[in-house]
Amino acid sequence: MMDDLSLVMPEVVLCGFGLLLLLIEAFLGEKSKSLLGILTLIAASSALFFVLRLSRLNGEAFFGLYSLDPLASLIKGLILVILVLITVASIRYVERENAIAGEYYPLLIFSTLGMMIMVSTTNLLTIFIGVELMSISVYVLCGMFRENVRSAEASLKYFLLGAFASAFLVYGISLLYGSTGSLDIRAYSEAISAGNYSSVLMLGVALITVGFAFKIALVPFHMWTPDVYEGAPTSVTAFMAAGVKTAAFVTFLRIFYTAFLPVIKDWGGVLWLIAVITMSYANLTALVQENIKRMLAYSSIAHAGYILVAFVTGERSLSSSIIYYLFAYAFMNIGAFTCVMLMERKGEENLDIDSYAGLSGKHPLLSLCLSIFLLSLTGVPPLAGFMAKFYVFSTAIKAGYVWLAIIGVLNSVVAAYYYLRVIMYMYFKEPVKEIGEIDLSSPYFLVVFICIFFLLYLGIFPRDLTLLAEGAVSVFF
Amino acid sequence: MAEIVFKWIVFFIASILSIFSSVMMVTRKNPVHSALWLVVTFISLAVLYFLLNATFIAISQVIVYAGAIMMLFLFVIMLIHLEKGPEEIGKMTVSRIFAVVLTVLLFVEILVGVYFYRAWTVKPEPMPFGDPKTVGKLLYTKYLFPFEIASVLLLVGIIGAVVLAKRRKM
C-alpha cells in the first residue's frame, strides 16, 4: 500500500493543494487573490517535482487501476507545465476581470488532476472518472468570469454537449465490458487477436471514438468549439486548447494503440475521412473569422486534424510525432492566447482582428511575440510548429498515406492565409481604432517568453524531445 | 413453504401494482399526477429487484430513480408550468404517430426478448451477488482509486453549483 501511495504522489500533492486553496479563500476572503495564484504555482511545481522523480519508474498501483509508464510521466510533465503557464498568465488576468479567484484556481488544479489521472491508467473506469473530473471543472471555469452572457452561454453549451459526449463514452465502455468482460484496455487487444470481432465490440469502439472526438473537437463533433472558445475567459480558453486537448488526445492514443490496433486498418477509413474533413472544414471556416478567439478556435480544430493524420497510420513506432506535435501545439497556443489576453480588456473589447491593425507602431514587442506564435502555428522554420508538421506529415508518407499528407500540406497553405493576415494587419496597416491602454505587466511577458523559448528550443533541437517521445511511445510495444 | 407462498404473494402484488401504475402514468392528463404514478412504478420495480436478490440495485432504484430523478422531473414540470397539460388532445400529428409506432415496436421487442431468453425460468441470483456488502467491499479494495477520485469529482460538482449560483448576486 505504501508503494501504491508513493506512485500517486503527484496526484496526491495536487489534490491536497486544491483542497487547501478552497479553505484559504474561505478564511482569508478577497484579499488572498495573488496568494492563491502563488500557491497554485507551488502546487504545480511540487507535483512536477514528484513526476520527475518518478519518471524512470514503471509500475502499477491499486490493483492495476493506476499505472505509471514513460508516456504517462512525459504527458503529466507537459500538463503541469501548462498549468504553471496558465496560472502565471492568470495572476493579473483574474484581478483585471474581477473573477472569483477562490474557486478559479482550485478548479484549474482539479481539472489538471483529472487530466493526469486519465493519461496514467489503462483501465477504462479510471479513464472515465478522470475525463469527467477534467470536463466538469472546465465547464464551470468557462462560465466563471463576469456577468457575461457569452461566458454563461459557453458554459451551458459545453456542459450540455459534453454530458452527451460523456454518455456516448460510457455507453461505449459498457459495450466493451459486455463483450469482453474486462475494463482493462490491454485485455481488448488479446480478445481481438483471439478472434472477437463481434459487432458489440465494434460498436463500443465507435462510441468511444465519438466520445473522444468530441473532447478533441474533430469535425463533425466540433460544433461547440468556436462558441465555447470565444465565450470562455481567455485564460480558460488557452487551458482548454492546450491542456484538455493534450490529455484527451493522449488518452485516445493510448486506448487505440494499446487496445484496438488490430482493427485500426478497418477503422483507418473512418479516421482518414474525419482527418480530411476536420482539416479542410476548419481551415476554410477560419478564413472568414473576424474575431481572433474564434479564428484560433478553428485553428485548434485544424491542428487536431493534422495530429489525426499521424494517428490514422497506426504506426506505433512513428507515433512519437503525435507527442511532439502536442508539445509544440501547447506552447504555440498558450503563447497566442496570452497575447490575446494582453490585448483584450475588461468587457471583451479588442477581440476583432481590426483592433490589431497598426499594433507594431505602438507595441512592437507584443506584435513581434504574437507574430512568432502565428508563424509557428503556420509552420515556419525554425519554430517548433514547423518540425511538428514535418514529423506528422512524414509519418503519413512513411506509412504510405501519401494522399493524406498532400491534403494536409495543402491545408497548411490555406491556413497560412489567416495567420499571416493578422501579421499583415499588425505591420502594414494603419490603426483603425483606438485600442486604449494595454496592461503590459511582467507575468504575461514571462509566459510569452517561456513559450517562445520552448518553441525555438524544440524547433532547433528537436532531437531531445523526439528521444523522450520515442521512449514514451515504447509503451505500446 | 410459507416463505415461497409469501414471495409469490409479494411478487403478484408488486408486479400488478407496477403494471397498473405505469398504465395510470401514461393515461393521466395532469403531468404531476403522471410523475407521481411513475414513483409508484419505480418503487414496485424495486420490490421485484429485491425478490431477485439484487439488493444493491433495488436500493439504488429507490434512491436514484424514485428519489433524485423524480425530483428533477417534478422540478422541470413545475418550472415550465406544464401542470395544465397539453391543449390539443386527439390530434394526430406526425410525432404522435411516430411515438405510437415506436412504442409498439419496443413492446414487441420486449415480448420477443421474454420468449427467447425464457424469462419465466429466471432464478434469483445466489445471495452474495450484488448485495451491498459485496459491492462495498469491491469499492473499498479493488476500485478504491477511482472511488476516491469520484469523491473529488463530486466536490467539484458542488463547487461548480455554488460558483454558478453565486455569480448572479454580484
Coordinates of C-alpha atoms in Angstrom, one line a residue, chain A residues 1 8 15 19 22 62-63 65-66 100 103 107 110 113 117 125-126 129 132-133 136-137 140 143-144 146-148 152 155, chain B residues 140-164 166-170:
Chain A
M1 CA 0.0 0.0 0.0
V8 CA 0.5 8.5 -7.0
C15 CA -5.3 17.2 -4.8
L19 CA -8.5 21.4 -1.1
L22 CA -10.5 26.2 -1.2
F62 CA -4.3 0.0 -6.8
F63 CA -4.9 -3.4 -8.4
L65 CA -6.3 0.6 -11.9
Y66 CA -3.4 3.1 -12.0
I100 CA -13.9 34.7 -8.1
E103 CA -12.7 28.9 -6.9
L107 CA -10.9 24.3 -10.3
F110 CA -8.8 19.7 -10.1
L113 CA -5.7 16.3 -11.7
I117 CA -5.4 10.6 -13.9
L125 CA -13.2 3.1 -15.4
T126 CA -10.4 5.3 -14.2
I129 CA -13.7 9.3 -14.0
E132 CA -15.3 13.6 -16.1
L133 CA -13.2 15.3 -13.4
I136 CA -16.8 19.2 -15.2
S137 CA -14.1 21.5 -13.8
V140 CA -17.5 25.6 -14.5
G143 CA -18.9 30.2 -17.1
M144 CA -16.9 31.7 -14.3
R146 CA -18.0 38.4 -15.2
E147 CA -21.7 39.0 -15.7
N148 CA -21.1 37.9 -19.3
A152 CA -22.7 31.7 -19.4
S155 CA -20.6 27.1 -20.1
Chain B
Y140 CA -13.0 -0.1 -1.0
T141 CA -10.5 -2.7 -2.3
K142 CA -10.2 -3.2 -6.0
Y143 CA -11.9 0.0 -7.1
L144 CA -10.5 2.2 -4.3
F145 CA -8.6 4.6 -6.6
P146 CA -11.5 5.6 -9.0
F147 CA -13.8 5.7 -5.9
E148 CA -11.6 8.3 -4.3
I149 CA -11.3 10.3 -7.5
A150 CA -15.1 10.2 -7.7
S151 CA -15.2 11.9 -4.4
V152 CA -13.1 14.7 -5.8
L153 CA -15.5 14.8 -8.8
L154 CA -18.5 15.2 -6.5
L155 CA -16.7 18.0 -4.7
V156 CA -16.0 19.8 -8.0
G157 CA -19.7 19.4 -8.8
I158 CA -20.7 21.1 -5.6
I159 CA -18.2 23.9 -6.1
G160 CA -19.5 24.4 -9.6
A161 CA -23.1 24.7 -8.5
V162 CA -22.1 27.2 -5.8
V163 CA -19.9 29.3 -8.2
L164 CA -22.5 29.5 -10.9
K166 CA -23.1 32.9 -6.6
R167 CA -22.3 34.8 -9.8
R168 CA -25.9 36.0 -10.2
K169 CA -25.9 38.0 -6.9
M170 CA -22.8 40.2 -7.7

